[in-house]
Coordinates of C-alpha atoms (C1' of nucleotides) in Angstrom, one line a residue:
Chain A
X249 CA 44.0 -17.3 -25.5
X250 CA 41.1 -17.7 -23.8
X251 CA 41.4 -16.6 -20.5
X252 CA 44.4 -14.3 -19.8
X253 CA 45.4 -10.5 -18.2
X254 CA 44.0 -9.0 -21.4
X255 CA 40.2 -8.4 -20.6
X256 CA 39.8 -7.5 -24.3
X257 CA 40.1 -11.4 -25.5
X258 CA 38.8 -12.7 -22.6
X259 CA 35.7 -15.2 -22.8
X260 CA 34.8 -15.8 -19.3
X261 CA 32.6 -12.5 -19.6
X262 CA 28.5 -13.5 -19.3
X263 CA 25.6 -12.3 -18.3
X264 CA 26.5 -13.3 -14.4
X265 CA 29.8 -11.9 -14.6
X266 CA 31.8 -8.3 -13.7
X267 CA 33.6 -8.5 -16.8
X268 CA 30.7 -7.9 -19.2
X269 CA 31.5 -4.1 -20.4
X270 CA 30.3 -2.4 -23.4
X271 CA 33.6 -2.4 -25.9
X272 CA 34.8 0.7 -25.3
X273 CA 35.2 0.3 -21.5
X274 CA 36.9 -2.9 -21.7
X275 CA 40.7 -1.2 -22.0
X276 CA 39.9 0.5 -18.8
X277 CA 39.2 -2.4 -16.9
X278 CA 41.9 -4.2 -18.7
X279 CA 44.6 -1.5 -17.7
X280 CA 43.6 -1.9 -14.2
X281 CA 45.9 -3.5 -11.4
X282 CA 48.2 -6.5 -11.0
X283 CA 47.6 -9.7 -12.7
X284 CA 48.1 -12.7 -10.0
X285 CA 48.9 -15.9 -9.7
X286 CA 47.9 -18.1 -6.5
X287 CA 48.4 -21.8 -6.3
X288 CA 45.9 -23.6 -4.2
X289 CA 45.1 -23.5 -0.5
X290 CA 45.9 -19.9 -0.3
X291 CA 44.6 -17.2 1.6
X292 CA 43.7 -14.4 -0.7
X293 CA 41.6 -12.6 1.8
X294 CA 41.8 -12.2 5.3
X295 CA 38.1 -11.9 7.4
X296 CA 38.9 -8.3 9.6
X297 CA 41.3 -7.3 7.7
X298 CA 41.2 -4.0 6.2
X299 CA 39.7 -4.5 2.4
X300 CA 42.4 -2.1 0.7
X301 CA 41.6 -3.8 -2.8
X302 CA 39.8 -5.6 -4.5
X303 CA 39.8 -9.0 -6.7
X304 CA 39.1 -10.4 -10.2
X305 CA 39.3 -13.6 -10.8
X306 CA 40.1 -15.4 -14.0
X307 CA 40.6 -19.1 -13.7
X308 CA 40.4 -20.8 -10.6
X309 CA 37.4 -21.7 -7.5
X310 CA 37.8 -19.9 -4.3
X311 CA 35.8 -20.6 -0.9
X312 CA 34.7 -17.6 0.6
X313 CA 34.1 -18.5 4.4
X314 CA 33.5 -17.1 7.9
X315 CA 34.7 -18.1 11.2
X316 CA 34.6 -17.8 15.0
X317 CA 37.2 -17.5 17.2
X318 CA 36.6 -21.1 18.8
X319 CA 37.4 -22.7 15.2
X320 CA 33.8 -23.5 14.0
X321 CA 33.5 -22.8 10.3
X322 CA 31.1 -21.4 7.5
X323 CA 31.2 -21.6 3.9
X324 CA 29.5 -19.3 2.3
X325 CA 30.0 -19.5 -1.3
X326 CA 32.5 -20.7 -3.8
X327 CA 33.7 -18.2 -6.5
X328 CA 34.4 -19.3 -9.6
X329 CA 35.6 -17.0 -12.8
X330 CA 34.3 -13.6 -13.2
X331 CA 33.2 -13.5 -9.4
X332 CA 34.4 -10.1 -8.0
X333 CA 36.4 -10.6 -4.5
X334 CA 35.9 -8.0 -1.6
X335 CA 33.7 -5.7 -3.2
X336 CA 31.0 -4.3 -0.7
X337 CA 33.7 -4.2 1.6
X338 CA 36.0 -2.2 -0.3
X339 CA 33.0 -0.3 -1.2
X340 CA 32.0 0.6 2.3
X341 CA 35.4 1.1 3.6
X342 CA 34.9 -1.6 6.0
X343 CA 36.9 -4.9 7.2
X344 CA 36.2 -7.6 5.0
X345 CA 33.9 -10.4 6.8
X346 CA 34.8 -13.4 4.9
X347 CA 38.6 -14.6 4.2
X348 CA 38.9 -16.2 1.2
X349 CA 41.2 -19.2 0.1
X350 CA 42.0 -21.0 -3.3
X351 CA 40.8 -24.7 -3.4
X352 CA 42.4 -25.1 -6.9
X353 CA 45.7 -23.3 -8.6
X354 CA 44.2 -19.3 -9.3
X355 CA 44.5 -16.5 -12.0
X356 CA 43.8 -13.2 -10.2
X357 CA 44.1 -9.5 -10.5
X358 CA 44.8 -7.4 -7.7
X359 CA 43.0 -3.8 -7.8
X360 CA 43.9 -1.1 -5.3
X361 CA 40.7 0.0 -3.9
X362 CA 41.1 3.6 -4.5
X363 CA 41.9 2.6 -8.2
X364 CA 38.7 0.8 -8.8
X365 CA 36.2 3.8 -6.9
X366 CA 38.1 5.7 -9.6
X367 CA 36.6 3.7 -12.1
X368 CA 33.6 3.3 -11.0
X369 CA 33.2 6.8 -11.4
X370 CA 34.9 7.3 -14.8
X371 CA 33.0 4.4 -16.6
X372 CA 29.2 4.4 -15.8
X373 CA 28.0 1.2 -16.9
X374 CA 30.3 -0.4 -14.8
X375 CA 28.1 0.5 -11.5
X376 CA 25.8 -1.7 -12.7
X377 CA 28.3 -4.8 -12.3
X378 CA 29.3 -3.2 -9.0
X379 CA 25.7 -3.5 -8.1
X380 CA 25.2 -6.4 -9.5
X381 CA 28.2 -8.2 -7.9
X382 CA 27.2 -7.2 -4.4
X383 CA 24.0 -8.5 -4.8
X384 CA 25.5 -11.9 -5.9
X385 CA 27.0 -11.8 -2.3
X386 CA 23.7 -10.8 -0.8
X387 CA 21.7 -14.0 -2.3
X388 CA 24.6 -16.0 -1.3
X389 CA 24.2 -14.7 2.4
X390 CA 20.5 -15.3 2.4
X391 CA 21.3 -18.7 0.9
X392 CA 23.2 -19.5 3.5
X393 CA 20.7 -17.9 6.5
X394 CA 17.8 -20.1 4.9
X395 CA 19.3 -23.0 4.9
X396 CA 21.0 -22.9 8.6
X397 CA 17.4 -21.4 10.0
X398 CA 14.5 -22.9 7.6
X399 CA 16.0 -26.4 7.2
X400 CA 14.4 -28.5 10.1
X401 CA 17.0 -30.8 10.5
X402 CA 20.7 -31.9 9.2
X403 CA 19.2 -33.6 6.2
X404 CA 17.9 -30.8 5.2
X405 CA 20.2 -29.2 5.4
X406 CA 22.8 -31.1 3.7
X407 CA 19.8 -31.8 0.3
X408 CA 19.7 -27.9 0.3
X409 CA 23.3 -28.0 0.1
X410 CA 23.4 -29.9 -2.7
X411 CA 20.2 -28.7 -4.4
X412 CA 21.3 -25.3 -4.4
X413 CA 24.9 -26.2 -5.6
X414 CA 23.3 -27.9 -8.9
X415 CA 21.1 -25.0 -9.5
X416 CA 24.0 -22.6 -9.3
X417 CA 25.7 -24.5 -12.4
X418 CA 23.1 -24.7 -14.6
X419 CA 20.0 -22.3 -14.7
X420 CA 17.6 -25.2 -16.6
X421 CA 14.4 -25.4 -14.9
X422 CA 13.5 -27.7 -12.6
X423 CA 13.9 -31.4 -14.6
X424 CA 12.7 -34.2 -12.7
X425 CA 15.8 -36.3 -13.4
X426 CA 19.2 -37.1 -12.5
X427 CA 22.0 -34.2 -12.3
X428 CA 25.3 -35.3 -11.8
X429 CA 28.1 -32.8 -11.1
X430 CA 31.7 -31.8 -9.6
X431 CA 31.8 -31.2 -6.3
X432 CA 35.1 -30.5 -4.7
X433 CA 34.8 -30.5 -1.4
X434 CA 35.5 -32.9 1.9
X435 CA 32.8 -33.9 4.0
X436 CA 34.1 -31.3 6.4
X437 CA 33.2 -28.5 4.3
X438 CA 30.1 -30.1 3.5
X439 CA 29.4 -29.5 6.7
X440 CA 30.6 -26.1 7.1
X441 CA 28.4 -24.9 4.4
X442 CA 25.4 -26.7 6.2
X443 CA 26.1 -26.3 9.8
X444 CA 26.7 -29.7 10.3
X445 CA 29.3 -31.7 11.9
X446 CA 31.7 -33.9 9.3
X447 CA 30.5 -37.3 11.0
X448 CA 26.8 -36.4 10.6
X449 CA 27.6 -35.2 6.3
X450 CA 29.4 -38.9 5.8
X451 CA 26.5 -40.7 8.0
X452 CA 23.8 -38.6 5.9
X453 CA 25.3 -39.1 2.6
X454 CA 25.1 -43.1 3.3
X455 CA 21.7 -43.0 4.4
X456 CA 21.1 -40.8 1.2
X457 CA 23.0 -43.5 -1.2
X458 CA 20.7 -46.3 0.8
X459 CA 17.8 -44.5 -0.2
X460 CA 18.6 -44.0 -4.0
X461 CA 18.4 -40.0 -3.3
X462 CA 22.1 -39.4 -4.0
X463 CA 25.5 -40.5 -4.3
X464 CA 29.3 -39.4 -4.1
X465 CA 31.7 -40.6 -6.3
X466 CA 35.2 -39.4 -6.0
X467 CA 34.6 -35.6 -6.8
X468 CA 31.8 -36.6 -8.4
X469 CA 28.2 -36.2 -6.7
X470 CA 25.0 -37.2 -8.2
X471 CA 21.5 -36.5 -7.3
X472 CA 19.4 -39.6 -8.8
X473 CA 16.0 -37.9 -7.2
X474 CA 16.3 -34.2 -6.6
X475 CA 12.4 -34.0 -6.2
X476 CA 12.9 -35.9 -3.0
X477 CA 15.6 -34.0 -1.7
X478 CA 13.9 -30.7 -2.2
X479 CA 11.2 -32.3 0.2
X480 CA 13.7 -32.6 3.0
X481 CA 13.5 -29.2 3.8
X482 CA 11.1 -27.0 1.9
Chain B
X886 CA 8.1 19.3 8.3
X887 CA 10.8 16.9 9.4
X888 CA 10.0 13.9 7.3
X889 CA 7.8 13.9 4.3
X890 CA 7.1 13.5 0.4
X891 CA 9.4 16.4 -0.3
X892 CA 13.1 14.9 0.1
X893 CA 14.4 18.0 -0.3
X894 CA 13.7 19.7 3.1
X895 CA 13.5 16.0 4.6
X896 CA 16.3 15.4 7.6
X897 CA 16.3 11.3 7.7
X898 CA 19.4 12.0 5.7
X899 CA 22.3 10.2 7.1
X900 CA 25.7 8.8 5.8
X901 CA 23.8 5.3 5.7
X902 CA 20.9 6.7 4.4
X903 CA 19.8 5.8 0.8
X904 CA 18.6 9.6 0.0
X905 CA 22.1 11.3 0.5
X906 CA 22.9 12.6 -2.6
X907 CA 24.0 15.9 -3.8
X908 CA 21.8 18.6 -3.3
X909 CA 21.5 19.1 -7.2
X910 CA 20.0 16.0 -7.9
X911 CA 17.0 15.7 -4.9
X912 CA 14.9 17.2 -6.6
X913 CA 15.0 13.9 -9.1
X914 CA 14.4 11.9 -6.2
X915 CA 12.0 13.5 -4.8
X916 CA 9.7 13.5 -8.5
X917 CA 10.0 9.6 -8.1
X918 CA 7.6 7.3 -7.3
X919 CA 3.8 7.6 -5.3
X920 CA 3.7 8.5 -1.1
X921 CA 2.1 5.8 0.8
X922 CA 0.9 5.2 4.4
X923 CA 1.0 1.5 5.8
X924 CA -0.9 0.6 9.3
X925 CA 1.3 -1.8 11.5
X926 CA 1.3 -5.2 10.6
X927 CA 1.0 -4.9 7.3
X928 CA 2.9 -6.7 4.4
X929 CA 5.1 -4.3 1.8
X930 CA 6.6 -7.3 0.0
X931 CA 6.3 -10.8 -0.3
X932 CA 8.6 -13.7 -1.0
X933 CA 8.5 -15.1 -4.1
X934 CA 6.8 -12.5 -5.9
X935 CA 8.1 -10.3 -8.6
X936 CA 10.5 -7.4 -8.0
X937 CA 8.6 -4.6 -10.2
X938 CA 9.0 -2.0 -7.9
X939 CA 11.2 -0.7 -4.5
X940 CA 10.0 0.8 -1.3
X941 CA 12.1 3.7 0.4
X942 CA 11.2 4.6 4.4
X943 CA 10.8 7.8 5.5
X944 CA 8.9 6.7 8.8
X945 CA 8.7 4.0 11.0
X946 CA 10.4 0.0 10.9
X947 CA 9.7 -2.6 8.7
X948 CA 10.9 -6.5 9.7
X949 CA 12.3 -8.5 6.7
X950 CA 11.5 -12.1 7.2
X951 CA 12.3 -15.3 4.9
X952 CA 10.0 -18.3 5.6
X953 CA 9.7 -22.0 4.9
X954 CA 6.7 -23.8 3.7
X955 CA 6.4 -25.1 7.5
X956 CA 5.8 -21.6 9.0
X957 CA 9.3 -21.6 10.3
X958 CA 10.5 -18.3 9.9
X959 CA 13.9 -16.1 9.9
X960 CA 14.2 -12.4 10.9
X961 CA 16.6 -11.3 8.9
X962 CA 16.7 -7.3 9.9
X963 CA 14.8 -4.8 10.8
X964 CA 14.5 -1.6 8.1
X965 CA 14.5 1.8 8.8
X966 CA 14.0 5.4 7.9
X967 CA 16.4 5.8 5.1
X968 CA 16.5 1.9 3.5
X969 CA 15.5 0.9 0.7
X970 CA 13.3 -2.4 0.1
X971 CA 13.3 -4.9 -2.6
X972 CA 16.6 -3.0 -3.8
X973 CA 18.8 -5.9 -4.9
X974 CA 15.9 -7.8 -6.1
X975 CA 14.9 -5.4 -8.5
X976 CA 17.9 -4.9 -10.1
X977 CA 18.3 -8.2 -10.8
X978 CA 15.0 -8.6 -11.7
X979 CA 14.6 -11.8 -9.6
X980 CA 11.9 -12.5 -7.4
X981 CA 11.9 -11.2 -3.7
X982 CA 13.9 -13.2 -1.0
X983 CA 12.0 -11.9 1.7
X984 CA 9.1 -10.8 3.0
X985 CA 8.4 -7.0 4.4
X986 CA 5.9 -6.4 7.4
X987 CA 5.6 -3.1 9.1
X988 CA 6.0 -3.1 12.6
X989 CA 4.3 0.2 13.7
X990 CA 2.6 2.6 10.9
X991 CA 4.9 3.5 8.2
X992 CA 5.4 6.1 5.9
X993 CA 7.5 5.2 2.6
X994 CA 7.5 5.9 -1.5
X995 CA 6.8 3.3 -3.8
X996 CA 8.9 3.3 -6.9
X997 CA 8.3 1.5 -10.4
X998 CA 11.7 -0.6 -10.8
X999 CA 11.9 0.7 -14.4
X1000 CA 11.3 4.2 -13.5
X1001 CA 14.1 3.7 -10.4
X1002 CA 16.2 1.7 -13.1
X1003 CA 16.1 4.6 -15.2
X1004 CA 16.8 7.0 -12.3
X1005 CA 20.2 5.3 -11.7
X1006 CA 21.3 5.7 -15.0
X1007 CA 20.6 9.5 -15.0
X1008 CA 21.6 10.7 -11.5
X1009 CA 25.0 9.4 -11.7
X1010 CA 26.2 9.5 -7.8
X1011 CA 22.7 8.1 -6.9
X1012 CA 24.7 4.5 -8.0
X1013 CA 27.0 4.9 -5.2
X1014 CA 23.8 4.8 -3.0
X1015 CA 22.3 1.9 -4.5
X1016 CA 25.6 -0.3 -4.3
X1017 CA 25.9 0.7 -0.9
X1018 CA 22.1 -0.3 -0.1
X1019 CA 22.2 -3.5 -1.1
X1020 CA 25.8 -3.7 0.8
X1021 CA 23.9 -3.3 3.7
X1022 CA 21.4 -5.8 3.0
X1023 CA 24.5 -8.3 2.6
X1024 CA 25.6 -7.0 6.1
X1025 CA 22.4 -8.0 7.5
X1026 CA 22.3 -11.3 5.5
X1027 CA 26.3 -12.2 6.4
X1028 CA 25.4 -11.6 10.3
X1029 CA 22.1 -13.4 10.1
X1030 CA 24.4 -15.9 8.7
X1031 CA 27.3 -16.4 11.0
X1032 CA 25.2 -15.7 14.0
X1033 CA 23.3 -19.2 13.5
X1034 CA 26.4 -20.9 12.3
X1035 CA 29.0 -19.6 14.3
X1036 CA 27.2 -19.3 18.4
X1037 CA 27.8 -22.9 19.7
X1038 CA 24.8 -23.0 21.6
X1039 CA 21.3 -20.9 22.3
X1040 CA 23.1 -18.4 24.6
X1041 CA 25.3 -17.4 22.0
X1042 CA 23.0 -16.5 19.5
X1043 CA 20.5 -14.4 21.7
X1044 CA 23.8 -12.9 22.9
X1045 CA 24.7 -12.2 19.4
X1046 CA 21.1 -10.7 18.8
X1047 CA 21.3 -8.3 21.1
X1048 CA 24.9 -7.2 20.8
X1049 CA 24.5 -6.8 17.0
X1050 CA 21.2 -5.1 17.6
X1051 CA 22.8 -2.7 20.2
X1052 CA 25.5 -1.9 17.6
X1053 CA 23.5 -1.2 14.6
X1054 CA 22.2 1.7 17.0
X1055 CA 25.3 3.6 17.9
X1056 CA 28.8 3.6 16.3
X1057 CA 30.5 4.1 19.7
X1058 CA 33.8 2.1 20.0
X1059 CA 32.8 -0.6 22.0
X1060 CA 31.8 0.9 25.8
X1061 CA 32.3 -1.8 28.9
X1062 CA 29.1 0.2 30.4
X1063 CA 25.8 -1.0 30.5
X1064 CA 23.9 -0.5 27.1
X1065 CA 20.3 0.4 27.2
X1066 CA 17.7 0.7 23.9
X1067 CA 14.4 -0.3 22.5
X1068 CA 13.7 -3.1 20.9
X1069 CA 10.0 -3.8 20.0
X1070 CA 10.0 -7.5 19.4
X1071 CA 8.4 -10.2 20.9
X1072 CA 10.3 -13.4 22.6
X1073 CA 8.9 -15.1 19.3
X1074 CA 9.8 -12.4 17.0
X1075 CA 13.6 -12.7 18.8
X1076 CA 13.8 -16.1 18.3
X1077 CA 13.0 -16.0 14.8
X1078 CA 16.3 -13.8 14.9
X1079 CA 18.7 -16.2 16.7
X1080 CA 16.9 -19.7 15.5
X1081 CA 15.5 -20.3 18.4
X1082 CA 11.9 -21.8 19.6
X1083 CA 10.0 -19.2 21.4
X1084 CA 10.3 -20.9 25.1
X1085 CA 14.3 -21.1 24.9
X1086 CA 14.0 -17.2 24.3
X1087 CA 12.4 -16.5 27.8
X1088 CA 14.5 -19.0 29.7
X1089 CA 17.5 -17.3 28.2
X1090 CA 16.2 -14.1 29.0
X1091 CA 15.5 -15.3 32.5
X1092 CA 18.9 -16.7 32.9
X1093 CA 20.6 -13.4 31.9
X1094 CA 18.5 -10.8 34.4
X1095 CA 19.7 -14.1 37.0
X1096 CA 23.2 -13.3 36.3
X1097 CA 22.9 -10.1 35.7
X1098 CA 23.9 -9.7 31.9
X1099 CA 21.0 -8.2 30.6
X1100 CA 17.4 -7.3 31.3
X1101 CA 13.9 -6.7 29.7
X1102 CA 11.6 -4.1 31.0
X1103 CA 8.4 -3.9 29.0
X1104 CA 9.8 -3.3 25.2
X1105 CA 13.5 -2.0 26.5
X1106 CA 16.5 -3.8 26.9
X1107 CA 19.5 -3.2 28.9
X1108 CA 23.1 -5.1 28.6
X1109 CA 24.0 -4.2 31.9
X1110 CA 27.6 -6.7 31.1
X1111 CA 28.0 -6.2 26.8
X1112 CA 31.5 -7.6 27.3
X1113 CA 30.6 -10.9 29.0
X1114 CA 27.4 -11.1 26.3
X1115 CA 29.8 -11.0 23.8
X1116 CA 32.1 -13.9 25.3
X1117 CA 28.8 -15.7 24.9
X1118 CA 29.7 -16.3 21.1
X1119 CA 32.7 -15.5 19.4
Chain C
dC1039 C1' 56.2 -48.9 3.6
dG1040 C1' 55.3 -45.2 7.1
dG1041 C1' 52.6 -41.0 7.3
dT1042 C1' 49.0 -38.2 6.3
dT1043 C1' 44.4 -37.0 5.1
dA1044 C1' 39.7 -38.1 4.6
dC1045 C1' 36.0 -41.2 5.4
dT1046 C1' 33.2 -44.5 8.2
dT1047 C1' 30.8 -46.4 12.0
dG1048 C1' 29.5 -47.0 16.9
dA1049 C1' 28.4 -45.4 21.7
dG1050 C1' 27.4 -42.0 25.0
dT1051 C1' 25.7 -37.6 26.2
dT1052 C1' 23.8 -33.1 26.1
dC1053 C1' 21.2 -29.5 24.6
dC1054 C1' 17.2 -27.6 23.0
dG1055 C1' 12.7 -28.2 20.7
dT1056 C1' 8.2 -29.8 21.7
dC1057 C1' 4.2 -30.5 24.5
dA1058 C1' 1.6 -28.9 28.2
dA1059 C1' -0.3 -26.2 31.8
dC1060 C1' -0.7 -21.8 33.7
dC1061 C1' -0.6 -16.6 34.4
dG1062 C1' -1.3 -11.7 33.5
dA1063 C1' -2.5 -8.1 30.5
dA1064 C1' -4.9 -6.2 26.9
dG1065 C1' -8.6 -6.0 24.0
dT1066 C1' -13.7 -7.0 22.7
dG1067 C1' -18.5 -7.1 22.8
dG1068 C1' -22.9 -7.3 25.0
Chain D
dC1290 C1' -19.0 -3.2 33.9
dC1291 C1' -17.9 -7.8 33.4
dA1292 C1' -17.4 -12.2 30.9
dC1293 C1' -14.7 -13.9 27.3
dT1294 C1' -11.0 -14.3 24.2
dT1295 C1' -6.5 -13.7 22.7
dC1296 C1' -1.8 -13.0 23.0
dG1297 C1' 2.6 -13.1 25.1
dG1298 C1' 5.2 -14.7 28.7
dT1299 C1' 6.8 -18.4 32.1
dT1300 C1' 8.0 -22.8 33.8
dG1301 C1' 8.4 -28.0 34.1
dA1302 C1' 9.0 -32.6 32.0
dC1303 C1' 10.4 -35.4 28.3
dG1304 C1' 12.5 -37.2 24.3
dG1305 C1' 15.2 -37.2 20.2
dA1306 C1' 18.4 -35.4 17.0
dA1307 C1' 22.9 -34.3 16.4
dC1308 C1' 27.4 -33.4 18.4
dT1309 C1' 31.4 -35.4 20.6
dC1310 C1' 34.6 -38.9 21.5
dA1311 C1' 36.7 -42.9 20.0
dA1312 C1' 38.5 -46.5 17.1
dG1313 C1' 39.2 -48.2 12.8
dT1314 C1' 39.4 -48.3 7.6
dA1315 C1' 40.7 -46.6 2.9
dA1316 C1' 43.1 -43.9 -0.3
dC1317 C1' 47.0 -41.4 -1.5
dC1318 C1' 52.0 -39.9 -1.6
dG1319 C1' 56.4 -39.4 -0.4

DNA sequence: CGGTTACTTGAGTTCCGTCAACCGAAGTGG
DNA sequence: CCACTTCGGTTGACGGAACTCAAGTAACCG
């Protein structure tokens, strides 16, 4: 029973994540809201919709993107279990500015907004997620501003892309070799997450294979000299 | 005595202000932390170094910048009385994201993050403040965001400069009328806002008192057209 | 097998960054 | 007071990087 609606035996909890409690405050969390199930490509939040409640999620990756009325796209992070959904919105009382959809089959719970101010206030420690949680969003954000201002130009972009992807798996430092990962995303999200068109990802990632820098196979994406990609932008 | 080391008789207070609290727990704030003066132009924090202690502003604006190794730069927002600096940082103990640079003189409080760290913990609303700081830092970071994304071309993102500036000063729903403020940045400074080279910044300019959207005199602004501005982006 | 989705590659075009020259205002120092 | 510098703004010319359009391929799934 590893991952499940019963906080309590849950073991997705870590140092990054909203569900490390002290004991005694995990049956409040665990009592709270709905437990959810989402199968993938499905919106879980809408961008200017009002944020009336917040999300936990258990099992699952979910994009968390912003868009413009003309189509354009941005990605702006990927969740991943024990990421907190809609939280400095529901905080602020404001509309929420990203939607967010499932790229994978989801375990969720659902709490109403008013329910989780309510525990913020009963169990103190847990402000400290809260805080900690928004500013997860906030480094994404920045992330995301860097790399779409700073970057001089689309391959760059795209190695910060995939630089800052394999640093958010593993927190090792800097090793000069070869880091291979899962990367679930279409070229066209590639580029939404860069600011880059889908041709100029698939044209960029060939040029990057021809150069030995990196390489994408199936799901799979390798980075064979991430010294050098870190040198495209800087 | 408007503004000052005592944050009990101080009046920056506001509902987005870091220093709203109850009145029974000022005085704790207030015992916080050493008063500083700054001159203009000089730097609070800097990117890449530790987080060991937060700034709050009591007088004057401060420009948060991130920067590549190339001297290209991003303004990210511009703080004032009643932010908080280095907030999100600090409590995650990472390094700062950004740098701080005052624009004019500046009066603010310098606070050891432990000491602050430990002032959270015992003034139990004073959480609600902090969560909602760094919220605001992930508005500023989301818009920053989506602005250079989202706006198709140049016009669009100056447009989107100046209407987002123009709301962060008044919560009026959104009035068809002309719209005038200051804003003391330079054409560079404003490009380093919208991603843009400092030259495309005065030919936009140029092109909008042409058509009669908006217009610069000496450090003002006026949006004599907001709604067509805003048609700009979008 | 048809249909869909994603990827690939080429050709044309446009937008904006860069380079360059110039101007006016403000500050500095003798 | 005036020469000198600096800074910010303005405008023109040019070129290149990346977007768009288009056509075709590959993988997958019913």
């Amino acid at each position: 029973m590893p991952v499940g609606s019963n906080c309590i035996a849950c073991v997705v909890r870590g140092t990054d994540c909203f569900c490390s409690l002290p004991e005694d405050a995990l049956p409040a969390l665990s009592a709270l809201g709905t437990h959810l199930h989402f199968a993938a490509r499905e919106r879980i939040l809408h961008e200017g919709f009002a944020a009336d409640r917040i999300f936990v999620l258990f099992h699952g990756r979910i994009k968390l993107t912003a868009s413009s009325s003309e189509g354009r796209l941005l990605l702006v992070r990927i969740a991943g279990p024990g990421d907190v959904l809609g939280l400095a919105d529901a905080i602020n009382h404001t509309k929420h500015k990203l939607t967010a959809e499932t790229l994978e089959p989801c375990e969720l719970k659902a709490v109403p907004r008013v329910d989780f101010l309510a525990f913020l206030d009963r169990v103190q420690p847990a402000s400290h997620n809260a805080v900690h949680a928004v500013a997860k969003d906030y480094d994404s954000a920045i992330l995301s501003a860097r790399r779409l201002a700073l970057s001089g130009n689309a391959a760059g972009k795209l190695a910060s892309v995939l630089i800052d992807w394999s640093r958010s798996l593993k927190s090792t430092t800097a090793d000069p070799t070869a880091i291979e990962f899962s990367m679930p995303l279409t070229h066209e999200e590639l580029g939404s997450m860069a600011g880059l068109s889908r041709e100029t990802v698939t044209r960029l990632l060939s040029k990057f294979r021809a150069e030995k820098l990196a390489e994408q196979v199936g799901e799979r994406i390798i980075l064979y000299q991430p010294a050098k990609l870190e040198a495209l932008y800087s």
